[in-house]
Coordinates of C-alpha atoms and ligand atoms in Angstrom, one line a residue:
M1327 CA -22.5 -8.6 -26.9
R1328 CA -19.4 -6.5 -27.0
Y1329 CA -18.1 -3.4 -25.0
D1330 CA -15.0 -1.4 -25.4
V1331 CA -14.2 -1.9 -21.7
V1332 CA -15.6 -4.5 -19.3
I1333 CA -14.9 -3.8 -15.6
I1334 CA -15.1 -6.7 -13.2
G1335 CA -16.3 -5.4 -9.8
G1336 CA -18.6 -2.5 -9.3
G1337 CA -17.4 -1.2 -5.9
A1338 CA -16.1 2.4 -5.5
I1339 CA -13.1 1.6 -7.8
G1340 CA -15.0 -0.1 -10.6
A1341 CA -17.8 2.5 -10.5
S1342 CA -15.3 5.3 -10.6
V1343 CA -13.4 3.8 -13.6
A1344 CA -16.8 3.5 -15.4
Y1345 CA -17.6 7.2 -14.6
Y1346 CA -14.3 8.4 -15.9
L1347 CA -14.5 6.3 -19.1
R1348 CA -17.9 7.8 -19.8
T1349 CA -16.8 11.4 -19.1
H1350 CA -13.6 11.2 -21.1
R1351 CA -13.6 13.4 -24.2
T1352 CA -13.6 10.3 -26.3
P1353 CA -15.9 8.1 -24.3
C1354 CA -16.3 4.4 -25.0
T1355 CA -18.9 1.7 -24.3
V1356 CA -18.6 0.3 -20.7
A1357 CA -20.0 -2.7 -18.9
V1358 CA -19.5 -3.2 -15.1
I1359 CA -19.9 -6.8 -14.0
E1360 CA -21.0 -6.8 -10.3
R1361 CA -22.3 -10.1 -8.8
D1362 CA -23.8 -8.5 -5.8
P1363 CA -25.6 -5.2 -6.5
A1364 CA -26.6 -5.0 -2.8
Y1365 CA -22.8 -4.9 -2.0
T1366 CA -23.4 -7.2 1.0
L1367 CA -19.7 -8.2 1.4
A1368 CA -18.0 -5.5 -0.7
S1369 CA -15.3 -3.5 1.2
T1370 CA -16.5 0.0 0.1
P1371 CA -19.6 0.2 2.3
R1372 CA -17.7 -1.2 5.2
A1373 CA -14.9 1.3 5.1
S1374 CA -14.4 4.0 7.7
G1375 CA -14.6 6.8 5.2
G1376 CA -11.3 8.5 6.0
V1377 CA -9.8 10.7 3.3
R1378 CA -6.3 12.1 3.9
R1379 CA -3.3 13.5 2.3
L1380 CA -0.9 12.3 5.0
F1381 CA 1.3 10.0 3.0
S1382 CA 5.0 9.9 2.3
L1383 CA 5.0 8.9 -1.4
P1384 CA 4.3 11.7 -3.9
E1385 CA 1.9 9.4 -5.9
N1386 CA -0.3 8.8 -2.8
I1387 CA -0.3 12.5 -1.9
A1388 CA -1.2 13.4 -5.5
L1389 CA -4.0 10.8 -5.6
S1390 CA -5.4 12.2 -2.3
H1391 CA -5.1 15.8 -3.5
Y1392 CA -7.0 15.1 -6.6
S1393 CA -9.6 12.7 -5.0
I1394 CA -10.4 14.9 -1.9
G1395 CA -10.9 17.9 -4.2
F1396 CA -13.2 15.7 -6.2
F1397 CA -15.1 14.6 -3.1
E1398 CA -15.6 18.2 -2.1
Q1399 CA -17.5 18.8 -5.4
F1400 CA -19.2 15.4 -5.4
E1401 CA -22.6 16.5 -4.2
T1402 CA -23.1 18.7 -7.3
A1403 CA -20.8 17.1 -9.8
M1404 CA -22.4 13.7 -9.4
A1405 CA -26.0 14.9 -9.3
V1406 CA -28.4 13.0 -11.5
D1407 CA -31.6 14.6 -12.8
G1408 CA -31.2 17.5 -10.4
E1409 CA -30.9 15.1 -7.4
S1410 CA -27.7 15.9 -5.5
A1411 CA -25.3 13.1 -4.5
R1412 CA -24.7 13.8 -0.8
I1413 CA -21.8 12.0 0.8
G1414 CA -21.6 13.9 4.1
F1415 CA -18.0 15.1 3.5
K1416 CA -16.7 16.5 6.8
K1417 CA -13.5 18.5 6.8
G1418 CA -12.7 17.4 10.4
G1419 CA -8.9 17.1 9.8
Y1420 CA -6.5 14.2 10.3
L1421 CA -4.0 13.8 13.1
F1422 CA -1.0 11.5 13.0
I1423 CA 0.8 11.1 16.3
V1424 CA 4.1 9.2 16.9
P1425 CA 6.4 8.2 19.8
P1426 CA 9.8 10.0 20.2
G1427 CA 11.6 7.3 18.3
A1428 CA 9.6 8.1 15.1
I1429 CA 10.0 11.9 15.0
A1430 CA 12.7 11.8 12.3
T1431 CA 10.4 9.9 9.9
L1432 CA 7.5 12.1 10.8
E1433 CA 9.7 15.2 10.0
E1434 CA 10.7 13.8 6.7
N1435 CA 7.1 13.0 5.8
F1436 CA 6.1 16.5 7.0
A1437 CA 8.7 18.1 4.7
T1438 CA 7.5 16.0 1.7
Q1439 CA 3.9 16.8 2.4
R1440 CA 4.6 20.5 2.5
Q1441 CA 6.7 20.3 -0.6
H1442 CA 3.6 18.8 -2.3
G1443 CA 1.3 21.6 -1.2
V1444 CA -0.4 19.8 1.7
N1445 CA -1.7 22.0 4.5
V1446 CA 0.0 20.4 7.5
V1447 CA 0.7 21.7 10.9
W1448 CA 3.5 20.4 13.2
L1449 CA 2.5 19.9 16.8
D1450 CA 5.0 19.1 19.6
P1451 CA 3.6 17.6 22.8
P1452 CA 2.7 20.9 24.5
A1453 CA 0.9 22.0 21.3
L1454 CA -0.8 18.7 21.1
E1455 CA -1.9 19.0 24.7
S1456 CA -3.3 22.5 24.3
R1457 CA -5.1 21.6 21.1
F1458 CA -6.5 18.3 22.3
P1459 CA -6.7 18.5 26.1
S1460 CA -8.3 15.1 26.4
M1461 CA -5.3 13.4 24.9
H1462 CA -2.6 11.6 26.8
V1463 CA 0.6 13.0 25.3
A1464 CA 3.4 12.0 27.8
D1465 CA 4.6 9.1 25.6
L1466 CA 4.4 11.1 22.3
G1467 CA 7.1 12.7 20.4
A1468 CA 5.1 14.9 18.0
G1469 CA 2.0 15.0 15.7
V1470 CA 1.1 16.3 12.3
H1471 CA -2.4 17.7 11.7
S1472 CA -3.9 18.2 8.3
P1473 CA -7.0 20.4 8.7
D1474 CA -8.2 20.0 5.1
D1475 CA -8.6 16.2 5.3
G1476 CA -11.6 14.4 6.8
W1477 CA -14.1 11.7 6.2
L1478 CA -17.3 10.9 4.3
D1479 CA -19.9 8.2 4.0
P1480 CA -18.5 5.4 1.8
H1481 CA -21.8 3.8 0.9
S1482 CA -23.2 7.1 -0.4
A1483 CA -20.0 7.7 -2.4
L1484 CA -20.3 4.3 -4.0
Q1485 CA -24.0 4.9 -4.9
G1486 CA -23.1 8.3 -6.2
F1487 CA -20.5 7.0 -8.6
R1488 CA -22.7 4.1 -9.6
R1489 CA -25.8 6.2 -10.3
K1490 CA -23.8 8.8 -12.2
A1491 CA -21.9 6.2 -14.3
R1492 CA -25.2 4.6 -15.2
A1493 CA -26.8 7.9 -16.1
L1494 CA -23.9 8.6 -18.4
G1495 CA -24.4 5.3 -20.2
A1496 CA -22.3 2.7 -18.4
E1497 CA -24.2 -0.6 -18.1
F1498 CA -24.1 -2.5 -14.8
I1499 CA -24.7 -6.2 -15.3
A1500 CA -25.7 -8.2 -12.2
D1501 CA -23.6 -11.4 -12.8
E1502 CA -20.4 -13.1 -11.7
A1503 CA -17.3 -13.2 -13.8
V1504 CA -16.2 -16.9 -13.9
G1505 CA -13.6 -16.9 -16.6
I1506 CA -11.6 -14.7 -19.1
D1507 CA -10.8 -15.7 -22.6
A1508 CA -7.5 -14.7 -23.9
E1509 CA -5.4 -15.6 -26.9
R1510 CA -2.1 -14.6 -28.3
G1511 CA -1.5 -12.0 -25.6
V1512 CA -4.9 -10.3 -25.9
A1513 CA -7.8 -10.6 -23.5
R1514 CA -10.9 -11.1 -25.5
A1515 CA -14.0 -11.8 -23.4
V1516 CA -15.4 -12.3 -19.9
R1517 CA -17.4 -15.4 -19.2
L1518 CA -20.3 -15.1 -16.8
K1519 CA -21.9 -17.5 -14.4
S1520 CA -25.2 -17.1 -16.2
G1521 CA -23.6 -18.6 -19.3
R1522 CA -23.2 -15.4 -21.2
T1523 CA -19.9 -14.3 -22.7
I1524 CA -19.2 -10.6 -23.1
A1525 CA -16.5 -9.6 -25.6
A1526 CA -14.3 -6.8 -24.5
G1527 CA -11.7 -4.4 -26.0
A1528 CA -10.1 -4.1 -22.6
I1529 CA -10.8 -5.8 -19.2
V1530 CA -10.3 -4.0 -15.9
N1531 CA -10.0 -6.0 -12.7
A1532 CA -11.5 -3.9 -9.9
A1533 CA -12.6 -6.8 -7.7
G1534 CA -10.9 -5.5 -4.5
A1535 CA -10.2 -8.3 -2.0
W1536 CA -11.3 -10.8 -4.8
A1537 CA -8.8 -9.4 -7.3
K1538 CA -6.4 -12.3 -7.0
E1539 CA -9.2 -14.7 -8.1
I1540 CA -9.8 -12.6 -11.3
C1541 CA -6.1 -12.4 -12.0
A1542 CA -5.9 -16.2 -11.7
M1543 CA -8.3 -16.5 -14.5
V1544 CA -5.6 -15.3 -16.9
G1545 CA -2.7 -16.9 -15.1
M1546 CA -1.5 -13.8 -13.4
R1547 CA -0.3 -14.3 -9.8
V1548 CA -0.6 -11.2 -7.6
P1549 CA 0.3 -10.7 -3.9
I1550 CA -3.1 -9.4 -3.0
E1551 CA -4.8 -11.1 -0.1
P1552 CA -8.1 -10.5 1.7
M1553 CA -7.4 -9.3 5.3
R1554 CA -10.2 -8.9 7.8
R1555 CA -10.5 -5.7 9.7
Y1556 CA -13.2 -4.5 12.0
E1557 CA -14.9 -1.1 12.1
H1558 CA -16.5 -0.4 15.5
Y1559 CA -19.0 2.2 16.5
F1560 CA -18.6 3.2 20.1
E1561 CA -19.7 6.0 22.4
C1562 CA -18.1 7.8 25.3
E1563 CA -19.9 8.9 28.4
D1564 CA -17.8 11.9 28.9
A1565 CA -17.7 14.8 26.4
M1566 CA -14.5 15.6 24.7
E1567 CA -13.3 18.5 22.5
P1568 CA -14.1 17.9 18.7
L1569 CA -11.5 15.4 17.5
P1570 CA -10.1 14.9 14.0
Y1571 CA -9.5 11.5 12.5
V1572 CA -6.8 10.3 14.9
K1573 CA -4.1 7.8 13.9
D1574 CA -2.1 6.5 16.8
P1575 CA 1.3 4.8 16.6
N1576 CA -0.1 1.3 17.4
R1577 CA -2.5 1.6 14.4
L1578 CA -5.5 2.7 16.4
A1579 CA -7.5 4.9 14.0
F1580 CA -10.9 6.6 14.7
R1581 CA -13.0 9.6 14.1
P1582 CA -16.2 11.2 15.4
E1583 CA -19.4 9.8 14.1
G1584 CA -22.8 11.1 15.1
K1585 CA -23.1 10.9 18.9
G1586 CA -20.0 8.7 19.1
Y1587 CA -17.0 7.5 17.2
S1588 CA -16.1 5.1 14.4
G1589 CA -12.8 3.3 14.0
G1590 CA -10.7 0.3 14.7
L1591 CA -7.3 -1.2 15.2
P1592 CA -6.2 -3.4 12.3
D1593 CA -4.2 -6.5 13.2
T1594 CA -1.6 -7.1 10.4
D1595 CA -1.1 -10.6 11.7
E1596 CA -4.7 -11.4 11.0
P1597 CA -4.8 -14.7 9.0
R1598 CA -5.6 -13.9 5.4
G1599 CA -8.9 -15.2 4.0
F1600 CA -12.5 -14.4 3.3
N1601 CA -13.5 -14.3 7.0
F1602 CA -16.5 -12.3 8.0
E1603 CA -16.9 -13.7 11.5
V1604 CA -17.0 -11.3 14.4
D1605 CA -14.8 -11.8 17.4
H1606 CA -16.9 -9.9 19.9
G1607 CA -14.1 -9.8 22.4
Y1608 CA -11.7 -7.9 20.1
F1609 CA -12.9 -4.4 21.0
E1610 CA -12.6 -5.0 24.7
R1611 CA -9.2 -6.9 24.4
V1612 CA -7.4 -4.8 21.8
V1613 CA -9.2 -1.5 20.9
W1614 CA -10.5 -0.3 24.2
P1615 CA -7.1 -0.4 26.1
A1616 CA -5.5 1.6 23.2
L1617 CA -8.4 4.1 23.2
A1618 CA -8.3 4.5 27.0
H1619 CA -4.5 4.9 27.0
R1620 CA -4.6 7.7 24.5
F1621 CA -7.9 9.4 25.7
P1622 CA -8.6 8.5 29.3
A1623 CA -12.2 9.5 28.9
F1624 CA -12.7 6.3 26.9
E1625 CA -12.3 4.4 30.2
R1626 CA -16.1 4.8 30.1
T1627 CA -17.0 3.7 26.6
K1628 CA -19.6 1.4 25.1
V1629 CA -19.1 -0.4 21.8
R1630 CA -22.4 -0.4 20.0
S1631 CA -21.6 -2.3 16.8
T1632 CA -18.7 -4.2 15.1
M1633 CA -18.6 -4.6 11.4
P1634 CA -16.1 -6.9 9.7
G1635 CA -14.7 -6.0 6.3
L1636 CA -11.9 -6.9 4.0
Y1637 CA -8.8 -5.0 3.0
D1638 CA -7.4 -5.8 -0.4
Q1639 CA -4.0 -6.2 1.2
N1640 CA -0.9 -5.9 -1.1
E1641 CA 1.6 -8.1 0.7
L1642 CA 4.5 -6.7 -1.3
D1643 CA 4.3 -3.1 -0.1
G1644 CA 0.8 -2.0 0.9
N1645 CA 0.1 0.1 -2.1
V1646 CA -2.2 -0.2 -5.1
I1647 CA -1.1 -2.2 -8.2
I1648 CA -2.4 -0.2 -11.1
G1649 CA -2.0 -0.6 -14.8
P1650 CA -1.8 -3.3 -17.5
W1651 CA -0.3 -6.7 -17.1
S1652 CA 2.7 -5.4 -19.1
G1653 CA 4.6 -7.8 -21.3
Q1654 CA 1.8 -10.5 -20.9
L1655 CA -1.7 -9.2 -21.5
E1656 CA -1.5 -5.5 -22.4
N1657 CA -5.3 -5.0 -22.4
F1658 CA -5.9 -6.5 -19.0
F1659 CA -5.7 -3.8 -16.3
L1660 CA -5.5 -4.3 -12.6
V1661 CA -6.5 -1.7 -10.0
A1662 CA -6.4 -3.3 -6.6
G1663 CA -4.2 -3.9 -3.6
F1664 CA -5.1 -0.6 -1.9
S1665 CA -4.6 -2.0 1.6
G1666 CA -6.9 0.4 3.3
H1667 CA -6.7 3.5 0.9
G1668 CA -9.1 2.5 -1.8
L1669 CA -12.0 4.7 -1.0
M1670 CA -9.9 7.9 -0.7
H1671 CA -8.1 7.1 -4.0
A1672 CA -11.2 6.0 -6.0
P1673 CA -11.5 9.2 -8.0
G1674 CA -7.8 9.5 -8.8
C1675 CA -7.4 5.9 -9.7
G1676 CA -10.6 5.8 -11.8
R1677 CA -9.3 8.7 -13.8
A1678 CA -5.9 7.1 -14.2
I1679 CA -7.3 3.8 -15.6
A1680 CA -9.5 5.8 -18.0
E1681 CA -6.4 7.7 -19.2
L1682 CA -4.4 4.5 -19.7
I1683 CA -7.1 3.0 -21.8
L1684 CA -8.3 6.0 -23.8
D1685 CA -5.2 8.2 -23.9
G1686 CA -2.6 5.4 -24.0
G1687 CA -0.8 6.8 -20.9
Y1688 CA -1.2 8.8 -17.6
R1689 CA -2.2 12.4 -18.1
T1690 CA -3.1 13.7 -14.7
I1691 CA -0.9 11.7 -12.2
D1692 CA 2.0 9.6 -13.2
L1693 CA 1.4 6.3 -11.4
T1694 CA 4.0 4.3 -13.3
R1695 CA 5.9 3.4 -10.1
F1696 CA 2.7 1.8 -8.8
G1697 CA 2.6 -0.5 -11.8
W1698 CA 3.0 -4.3 -12.2
Q1699 CA 6.8 -4.0 -12.9
R1700 CA 7.7 -3.6 -9.3
V1701 CA 5.9 -6.9 -8.5
E1702 CA 7.7 -8.6 -11.3
D1703 CA 11.0 -7.2 -10.0
G1704 CA 10.1 -8.0 -6.4
K1705 CA 10.9 -4.3 -5.5
P1706 CA 8.5 -2.9 -2.9
Y1707 CA 7.5 0.8 -3.2
A1708 CA 6.2 1.3 0.3
E1709 CA 5.1 4.2 2.5
R1710 CA 7.6 5.4 5.1
G1711 CA 6.1 5.3 8.7
I1712 CA 2.5 5.4 7.4
K1713 CA 0.3 2.4 7.2
Ligands
FAD1075 C1 -13.0 -1.8 8.1 C2 -12.4 -1.1 6.9 C3 -12.1 0.3 7.0 C4 -11.6 1.0 5.9 N1 -11.4 2.3 6.0 C5 -11.0 3.0 4.9 C6 -10.8 4.4 5.0 O1 -11.0 5.0 6.0 N2 -10.4 5.1 3.8 C7 -10.2 4.4 2.6 O2 -9.8 5.0 1.7 N3 -10.3 3.1 2.6 C8 -10.7 2.3 3.6 N4 -10.9 1.0 3.6 C9 -10.5 0.3 2.3 C10 -11.6 0.5 1.2 O3 -12.8 0.0 1.8 C11 -11.2 -0.4 0.0 O4 -9.8 -0.1 -0.4 C12 -12.1 0.0 -1.2 O5 -13.4 0.0 -0.8 C13 -11.9 -0.9 -2.3 O6 -12.9 -0.7 -3.3 P1 -13.1 -1.7 -4.4 O7 -14.1 -1.2 -5.3 O8 -11.8 -2.1 -5.0 O9 -13.6 -3.0 -3.6 P2 -15.1 -3.5 -3.2 O10 -15.9 -2.4 -2.7 O11 -14.9 -4.7 -2.4 O12 -15.7 -3.9 -4.6 C14 -15.3 -5.1 -5.3 C15 -16.5 -5.7 -5.9 O13 -16.1 -6.7 -6.8 C16 -17.2 -7.7 -6.8 N5 -16.7 -8.9 -7.3 C17 -15.7 -9.7 -6.8 N6 -15.5 -10.8 -7.6 C18 -16.4 -10.7 -8.6 C19 -16.7 -11.5 -9.7 N7 -16.0 -12.7 -9.9 N8 -17.6 -11.1 -10.6 C20 -18.3 -10.0 -10.3 N9 -18.1 -9.2 -9.3 C21 -17.2 -9.5 -8.4 C22 -17.6 -7.7 -5.3 O14 -19.0 -8.2 -5.2 C23 -17.5 -6.3 -4.9 O15 -18.7 -5.6 -4.9 C24 -11.4 0.3 4.6 C25 -11.7 -1.1 4.6 C26 -12.2 -1.7 5.7 C27 -12.5 -3.2 5.5

């Protein structure tokens, strides 16, 4: 059995790559190897669903611009047999707030965002207070609000991509990739746990937090580690004004969800590994004080659920590594290391990989600076003041 492209990992990224390969003007045959079609541990369904343009690097802003535009059309564009693909996209806005010491960086980023066409509004503490009266602003220097950003349901987005890619002819194979055959600088085939071998013209590693293991199959060493992060659902007894997706200086990040809120506070010192244990004291110890500090109404909050998930954390610079393993295995493509941005950039990165494979280069967004070369050179290309 042979496919032009074999994708390892059928989460939001792998399914998006499959969709774009099939909708390209010169489509190719595509197989997606996904060992867990129920996505029990995959990161995508465990994500918070935030989609924002508030970045400092032009590539990330461009990826968000493209991808959020795509998500706005998702329901109809991804319909199959007349059945729409609802993802519950809510344009609730994003709000980044910073302490006085970080105003200069926020200003720089604000200028970059405006230059790249992002609808952003600068809010000084009095403006923050009048806009969000429930918020404690005394220790804040400023905030930036992006009203066109928002959030969506990650599981529905994944299923939408998957269903559409299949309807367009991509084949999803429920199996585990256990090895990759390569010779003379060319990747040839993926070996599966079931004993089958699938020959491939190109191989795409879209295995998220497991991407390092797939890279190891060809001898490629990447700085991508699984990092546990919790998403909590909590409620507040006192009503507040409608809130956007709030990102606080200490990495607290949350948004409205149903009758309550969904969010968390990632711990960057979290030991790396495939850890899905829940520390039930984490919310009370770490998240609650941060919430109650910023919004005193959260003094009276109740956490209803805590879901662990994994970031595919790029330890070099917190950004995706996308493109071929240049100079080594030109038909082996990596698209992982999103470090918390993978859902929001799934459309843009899916399209980018399809362009690399079928057009021989980027056509929509030039992502060269996110390529393997920077890892090889040990030169981080990181966000400024945004995690
Ligand atoms: C708590 C939390 C909150 C987040 N919030 C956001 C957010 O608000 N916005 C945002 O954009 N991102 C967010 N993220 C990040 C986002 O979830 C990821 O970046 C994104 O889902 C990555 O998608 P993926 O397809 O690469 O990975 P996954 O969804 O993990 O898919 C990878 C797939 O590869 C499969 N696989 C692995 N190894 C093999 C193998 N050997 N053979 C076959 N299959 C294999 C796995 O089974 C899995 O299904 C969050 C993440 C977490 C954990």
